[in-house]
Amino acid sequence: MHFQKRRASTKQEIPTSSMPDIVFMLLLFFMVTTTLREVDVLVQFKLPEAQAIEKIENRRLISYLWVGKDKRIQINDSIVKLEEVEPIMYGKRQVLPNVIVSLRVDQGVDMGLVMDIQQALRKAYCLRINYSATLKI
């Protein structure tokens, strides 16, 4: 009597019927969780270095103000003059009363310009000011 081994005729393929569902869920997940840069920085700047820095937890309260090495001031997506800082920031303060103004100033800018910006922010009642810096290693 001769015995024959019976082999199962199973396929060794990965089922792909649910693949579009998985791809769609991954795409939706990454679309929801990814944050895109809201503002294009038009000025060139290099942040000063600091030995101790703190991170702000609530980023929704932050409004950025950039000052480039050519002394141009940028708020949002537009270059503004020093005289325009006060009305723009006052309008932001009306919309968001707890706004934190984050100054991102080039390390070579004169302190006189920074003081003028601080005075404009005081007149606009934006009293919560943050100075951005990079960590000195």
CSV table of C-alpha atoms in Angstrom, one decimal:
chain,number,residue,atom,x,y,z
A,1,MET,CA,0.0,0.0,0.0
A,2,HIS,CA,1.4,3.3,-1.0
A,3,PHE,CA,0.5,6.4,1.0
A,4,GLN,CA,0.3,9.8,-0.6
A,5,LYS,CA,0.7,13.0,1.3
A,6,ARG,CA,-2.2,15.3,0.7
A,7,ARG,CA,-1.2,18.9,0.6
A,8,ALA,CA,-3.6,21.7,1.3
A,9,SER,CA,-4.2,24.0,-1.5
A,10,THR,CA,-3.9,27.2,0.5
A,11,LYS,CA,-2.7,30.4,-1.1
A,12,GLN,CA,0.1,32.3,0.5
A,13,GLU,CA,-1.1,35.8,-0.6
A,14,ILE,CA,-2.0,38.7,1.6
A,15,PRO,CA,-5.6,39.7,1.3
A,16,THR,CA,-5.9,43.1,-0.3
A,17,SER,CA,-9.6,43.6,-0.2
A,18,SER,CA,-9.4,45.9,2.9
A,19,MET,CA,-6.3,47.8,1.7
A,20,PRO,CA,-8.2,50.9,0.4
A,21,ASP,CA,-9.9,51.2,3.8
A,22,ILE,CA,-6.6,51.1,5.6
A,23,VAL,CA,-5.0,53.6,3.3
A,24,PHE,CA,-8.0,56.0,3.6
A,25,MET,CA,-7.9,55.8,7.4
A,26,LEU,CA,-4.1,56.5,7.5
A,27,LEU,CA,-4.6,59.4,5.1
A,28,LEU,CA,-7.4,60.8,7.2
A,29,PHE,CA,-5.3,60.4,10.4
A,30,PHE,CA,-2.3,62.3,9.0
A,31,MET,CA,-4.5,65.0,7.5
A,32,VAL,CA,-6.1,65.7,10.9
A,33,THR,CA,-3.0,65.5,13.0
A,34,THR,CA,-0.6,67.5,10.8
A,35,THR,CA,-0.2,71.2,11.4
A,36,LEU,CA,1.0,73.3,8.5
A,37,ARG,CA,3.0,76.5,8.8
A,38,GLU,CA,0.4,79.4,8.8
A,39,VAL,CA,2.8,82.3,8.0
A,40,ASP,CA,5.6,82.6,5.5
A,41,VAL,CA,8.5,84.4,7.0
A,42,LEU,CA,9.6,87.2,4.6
A,43,VAL,CA,12.4,88.6,6.7
A,44,GLN,CA,15.8,87.1,7.3
A,45,PHE,CA,16.8,86.7,10.9
A,46,LYS,CA,19.1,84.8,13.2
A,47,LEU,CA,17.8,84.4,16.8
A,48,PRO,CA,20.1,85.2,19.7
A,49,GLU,CA,21.4,82.4,21.9
A,50,ALA,CA,20.3,81.9,25.5
A,51,GLN,CA,21.4,79.6,28.3
A,52,ALA,CA,18.0,78.9,29.7
A,53,ILE,CA,14.8,78.9,27.7
A,54,GLU,CA,11.2,77.9,28.5
A,55,LYS,CA,8.6,76.5,26.1
A,56,ILE,CA,5.1,78.0,25.9
A,57,GLU,CA,2.5,75.4,26.3
A,58,ASN,CA,-0.6,77.1,24.7
A,59,ARG,CA,0.5,78.0,21.1
A,60,ARG,CA,-2.9,79.3,20.2
A,61,LEU,CA,-2.3,82.4,22.3
A,62,ILE,CA,0.9,83.3,20.5
A,63,SER,CA,1.2,86.1,17.9
A,64,TYR,CA,4.6,86.3,16.2
A,65,LEU,CA,6.3,89.5,15.3
A,66,TRP,CA,9.6,89.2,13.3
A,67,VAL,CA,12.3,91.8,12.9
A,68,GLY,CA,14.9,91.0,10.3
A,69,LYS,CA,18.5,92.0,10.0
A,70,ASP,CA,17.5,94.7,7.5
A,71,LYS,CA,15.2,96.2,10.2
A,72,ARG,CA,12.0,95.2,8.4
A,73,ILE,CA,9.1,94.3,10.7
A,74,GLN,CA,6.7,91.5,9.8
A,75,ILE,CA,3.4,90.6,11.4
A,76,ASN,CA,1.5,87.7,9.9
A,77,ASP,CA,2.2,87.6,6.1
A,78,SER,CA,2.9,91.3,5.6
A,79,ILE,CA,5.8,93.7,6.1
A,80,VAL,CA,4.6,96.6,8.2
A,81,LYS,CA,6.1,99.9,9.4
A,82,LEU,CA,6.7,100.7,13.0
A,83,GLU,CA,3.7,103.1,13.1
A,84,GLU,CA,1.4,100.2,12.0
A,85,VAL,CA,2.4,97.8,14.8
A,86,GLU,CA,0.2,99.5,17.4
A,87,PRO,CA,-3.2,99.4,15.5
A,88,ILE,CA,-2.6,95.8,14.2
A,89,MET,CA,-1.7,94.4,17.6
A,90,TYR,CA,-4.5,96.4,19.3
A,91,GLY,CA,-6.9,94.6,16.9
A,92,LYS,CA,-5.4,91.3,17.7
A,93,ARG,CA,-5.8,92.1,21.4
A,94,GLN,CA,-9.5,92.8,20.9
A,95,VAL,CA,-10.0,89.4,19.3
A,96,LEU,CA,-7.8,87.5,21.7
A,97,PRO,CA,-7.4,89.3,25.1
A,98,ASN,CA,-4.7,86.9,26.5
A,99,VAL,CA,-2.5,87.2,23.4
A,100,ILE,CA,1.2,86.6,23.9
A,101,VAL,CA,3.4,88.5,21.5
A,102,SER,CA,6.5,86.5,20.6
A,103,LEU,CA,9.3,88.8,19.3
A,104,ARG,CA,11.7,87.0,16.9
A,105,VAL,CA,14.4,89.6,16.5
A,106,ASP,CA,17.6,89.2,14.7
A,107,GLN,CA,20.6,89.3,17.0
A,108,GLY,CA,22.2,92.2,15.1
A,109,VAL,CA,19.2,94.6,15.3
A,110,ASP,CA,19.7,97.8,17.4
A,111,MET,CA,18.0,97.7,20.8
A,112,GLY,CA,16.5,101.1,20.0
A,113,LEU,CA,14.2,99.5,17.4
A,114,VAL,CA,13.2,96.8,19.9
A,115,MET,CA,12.4,99.4,22.5
A,116,ASP,CA,10.2,101.3,20.0
A,117,ILE,CA,8.4,98.1,19.2
A,118,GLN,CA,7.9,97.5,23.0
A,119,GLN,CA,6.5,101.0,23.4
A,120,ALA,CA,4.0,100.4,20.5
A,121,LEU,CA,3.0,97.1,22.1
A,122,ARG,CA,2.4,98.9,25.5
A,123,LYS,CA,0.2,101.4,23.8
A,124,ALA,CA,-1.8,98.5,22.3
A,125,TYR,CA,-2.1,97.0,25.7
A,126,CYS,CA,-0.2,93.9,24.6
A,127,LEU,CA,1.7,93.4,27.9
A,128,ARG,CA,2.6,89.7,27.6
A,129,ILE,CA,5.8,89.7,25.6
A,130,ASN,CA,8.0,86.7,24.8
A,131,TYR,CA,11.5,86.9,23.4
A,132,SER,CA,12.4,84.0,21.2
A,133,ALA,CA,16.0,82.6,21.3
A,134,THR,CA,17.9,79.4,20.5
A,135,LEU,CA,19.5,77.3,23.1
A,136,LYS,CA,23.2,77.9,23.6
A,137,ILE,CA,25.0,74.6,23.9
